[in-house]
Tab-separated table of C-alpha atoms in Angstrom:
chain	number	residue	atom	x	y	z
A	1	MET	CA	95.693	93.772	84.199
A	2	GLU	CA	95.812	97.078	82.515
A	3	VAL	CA	95.360	100.107	84.193
A	4	VAL	CA	93.147	102.946	82.451
A	5	SER	CA	92.127	106.154	82.265
A	6	SER	CA	88.218	105.966	83.433
A	7	GLU	CA	85.445	107.241	81.113
A	8	LEU	CA	82.101	108.676	81.615
A	9	LYS	CA	80.992	105.181	80.482
A	10	ASP	CA	82.628	103.992	83.571
A	11	PHE	CA	80.171	106.080	85.823
A	12	VAL	CA	77.726	103.323	86.747
A	13	ALA	CA	80.397	100.712	87.054
A	14	TRP	CA	82.048	102.854	89.342
A	15	ILE	CA	78.953	103.321	91.449
A	16	THR	CA	78.553	99.602	91.687
A	17	LEU	CA	82.325	99.525	93.273
A	18	VAL	CA	81.241	102.237	95.557
A	19	LYS	CA	78.498	100.235	97.027
A	20	GLU	CA	80.522	96.962	97.877
A	21	VAL	CA	82.535	99.530	100.157
A	22	GLU	CA	80.305	101.832	101.648
A	23	HIS	CA	80.324	99.886	104.792
A	24	LEU	CA	83.966	100.863	105.215
A	25	PHE	CA	83.835	104.563	103.838
A	26	GLY	CA	80.378	105.642	104.673
A	27	PRO	CA	77.447	106.723	102.435
A	28	MET	CA	78.833	107.891	98.617
A	29	ALA	CA	76.926	106.129	96.003
A	30	ASP	CA	73.682	107.821	96.312
A	31	GLU	CA	75.385	111.091	97.705
A	32	ALA	CA	75.087	113.560	95.012
A	33	SER	CA	78.660	115.616	96.362
A	34	PHE	CA	80.556	112.072	95.334
A	35	GLN	CA	78.969	111.632	92.277
A	36	ASP	CA	79.592	114.942	90.946
A	37	GLY	CA	83.191	114.942	92.292
A	38	LEU	CA	83.757	111.391	90.743
A	39	GLU	CA	82.637	112.743	87.356
A	40	GLN	CA	85.063	115.835	87.537
A	41	ALA	CA	87.867	113.284	88.530
A	42	ILE	CA	86.662	111.095	85.444
A	43	LEU	CA	87.058	114.376	82.934
A	44	GLN	CA	90.155	115.762	84.580
A	45	LYS	CA	91.661	112.301	83.884
A	46	THR	CA	92.581	111.771	87.789
A	47	ALA	CA	90.275	108.523	88.132
A	48	PHE	CA	92.056	105.040	86.908
A	49	CYS	CA	90.541	101.580	86.851
A	50	ILE	CA	91.113	98.185	85.831
A	51	ARG	CA	88.003	96.733	84.022
A	52	SER	CA	86.989	93.201	83.911
A	53	GLU	CA	86.165	91.783	80.659
A	54	GLN	CA	84.026	93.972	78.796
A	55	ASN	CA	80.528	93.230	76.909
A	56	GLU	CA	77.715	94.959	75.840
A	57	ASP	CA	75.464	94.018	78.631
A	58	LYS	CA	77.544	94.558	81.705
A	59	GLN	CA	80.647	96.729	82.684
A	60	GLU	CA	82.647	95.964	85.647
A	61	LEU	CA	85.551	97.332	87.292
A	62	MET	CA	87.850	95.045	89.289
A	63	GLY	CA	89.263	98.267	90.994
A	64	GLY	CA	89.635	101.999	90.743
A	65	VAL	CA	91.542	104.681	92.163
A	66	VAL	CA	91.555	108.332	92.124
A	67	ILE	CA	94.131	110.675	92.604
A	68	SER	CA	94.518	114.342	93.907
A	69	LYS	CA	97.295	116.165	91.914
A	70	GLU	CA	96.998	119.395	93.727
A	71	ALA	CA	97.091	117.563	97.219
A	72	ASN	CA	99.591	114.763	95.807
A	73	GLU	CA	97.644	112.260	97.433
A	74	ILE	CA	95.701	108.861	96.658
A	75	ALA	CA	91.944	110.288	97.334
A	76	TRP	CA	90.269	106.762	96.893
A	77	LEU	CA	91.040	103.360	96.298
A	78	ALA	CA	89.087	100.110	96.380
A	79	VAL	CA	89.084	96.677	94.660
A	80	SER	CA	86.029	94.661	94.097
A	81	LYS	CA	85.614	91.730	96.525
A	82	LYS	CA	85.658	89.023	94.307
A	83	TYR	CA	89.096	90.456	92.814
A	84	ARG	CA	91.069	91.222	95.819
A	85	SER	CA	94.258	89.624	97.287
A	86	GLN	CA	95.004	89.088	93.444
A	87	GLY	CA	97.286	92.143	92.996
A	88	TYR	CA	94.732	94.402	91.530
A	89	GLY	CA	95.491	97.002	94.806
A	90	LYS	CA	98.761	96.844	94.258
A	91	VAL	CA	98.876	97.386	90.150
A	92	LEU	CA	96.333	100.453	90.856
A	93	LEU	CA	98.374	101.989	93.679
A	94	ASN	CA	101.816	101.856	91.641
A	95	TYR	CA	99.772	103.183	88.670
A	96	ALA	CA	98.402	106.164	91.241
A	97	ILE	CA	102.420	107.054	92.535
A	98	SER	CA	103.151	107.259	88.991
A	99	GLN	CA	100.628	109.734	88.303
A	100	LEU	CA	101.691	111.974	91.378
A	101	ASP	CA	104.694	114.117	91.998
A	102	GLN	CA	107.236	111.732	93.631
A	103	GLN	CA	109.799	114.575	94.177
A	104	ASN	CA	107.737	115.019	97.042
A	105	GLU	CA	105.320	113.463	99.804
A	106	ILE	CA	102.660	111.676	98.941
A	107	TYR	CA	99.797	110.937	100.796
A	108	VAL	CA	96.729	108.570	101.807
A	109	GLN	CA	94.247	108.371	104.558
A	110	THR	CA	93.751	104.978	105.289
A	111	PHE	CA	92.671	102.554	108.219
A	112	ASP	CA	94.369	102.996	111.505
A	113	LYS	CA	95.871	99.696	112.733
A	114	SER	CA	93.197	99.388	115.284
A	115	VAL	CA	90.508	98.633	112.448
A	116	PRO	CA	90.407	94.838	111.552
A	117	GLU	CA	88.539	94.921	108.044
A	118	GLY	CA	91.321	97.728	107.002
A	119	LYS	CA	94.544	95.320	107.694
A	120	ALA	CA	94.857	94.361	103.669
A	121	ALA	CA	94.697	98.321	102.906
A	122	ARG	CA	97.005	99.155	105.409
A	123	ARG	CA	99.279	96.296	104.250
A	124	LEU	CA	99.212	97.365	100.479
A	125	TYR	CA	100.282	101.006	101.910
A	126	VAL	CA	102.645	99.939	103.883
A	127	ASN	CA	104.664	97.183	101.456
A	128	LEU	CA	104.521	99.994	99.105
A	129	GLY	CA	106.795	102.243	101.557
A	130	PHE	CA	103.934	104.277	103.104
A	131	LYS	CA	104.302	104.855	107.192
A	132	ASP	CA	101.809	106.374	109.594
A	133	SER	CA	102.161	110.190	109.868
A	134	LYS	CA	99.391	111.500	111.932
A	135	PRO	CA	95.861	110.865	113.287
A	136	GLY	CA	93.168	110.981	110.565
A	137	GLY	CA	90.058	110.828	112.771
A	138	LEU	CA	87.060	109.076	111.990
A	139	ASN	CA	85.577	108.303	108.638
A	140	PRO	CA	82.054	108.811	107.756
A	141	ALA	CA	81.505	105.212	108.450
A	142	GLY	CA	82.606	105.758	111.947
A	143	LEU	CA	86.186	103.740	111.262
A	144	ASN	CA	89.201	105.296	112.835
A	145	THR	CA	91.649	106.406	110.123
A	146	VAL	CA	95.335	107.465	109.718
A	147	ILE	CA	97.137	109.778	107.474
A	148	MET	CA	99.984	107.797	105.902
A	149	LYS	CA	102.956	109.234	103.585
A	150	ILE	CA	105.562	108.197	101.386
A	151	SER	CA	108.947	109.881	101.404
A	152	LYS	CA	109.909	111.736	97.813
A	153	THR	CA	111.792	109.043	96.060
A	154	SER	CA	114.626	110.945	94.662
């Protein structure tokens, strides 16, 4: 279960993962702005993933995470449905946190506790020390979100 910096060769696998979670996040996979942002994150080494067993014909991501060093935040995190509840989200989140400035607060926008589909994501963040900070409004899928933060670890 190795987290690695994503490479451009992972782009199609990222889009496949994105399509799996669009019902929770809103349209992304076919959006030029999302694709451009993902490509930039890959090039800037702020997109990380766990790849499944690789072969020449098919590459698959077990999960992926994108960070923003400027905002000191987890910008995007998802685990493929067939790999959920196996610890991949925790590994990705811990890795992402290690790449951010732990001397300052780290932020993430995730699902509000009123969203049943978001319970697993919330539990992951809470178990790693994140706490609700302020309402985040509706996401593009129309689901309530919250901004969570974890205090500096010094």
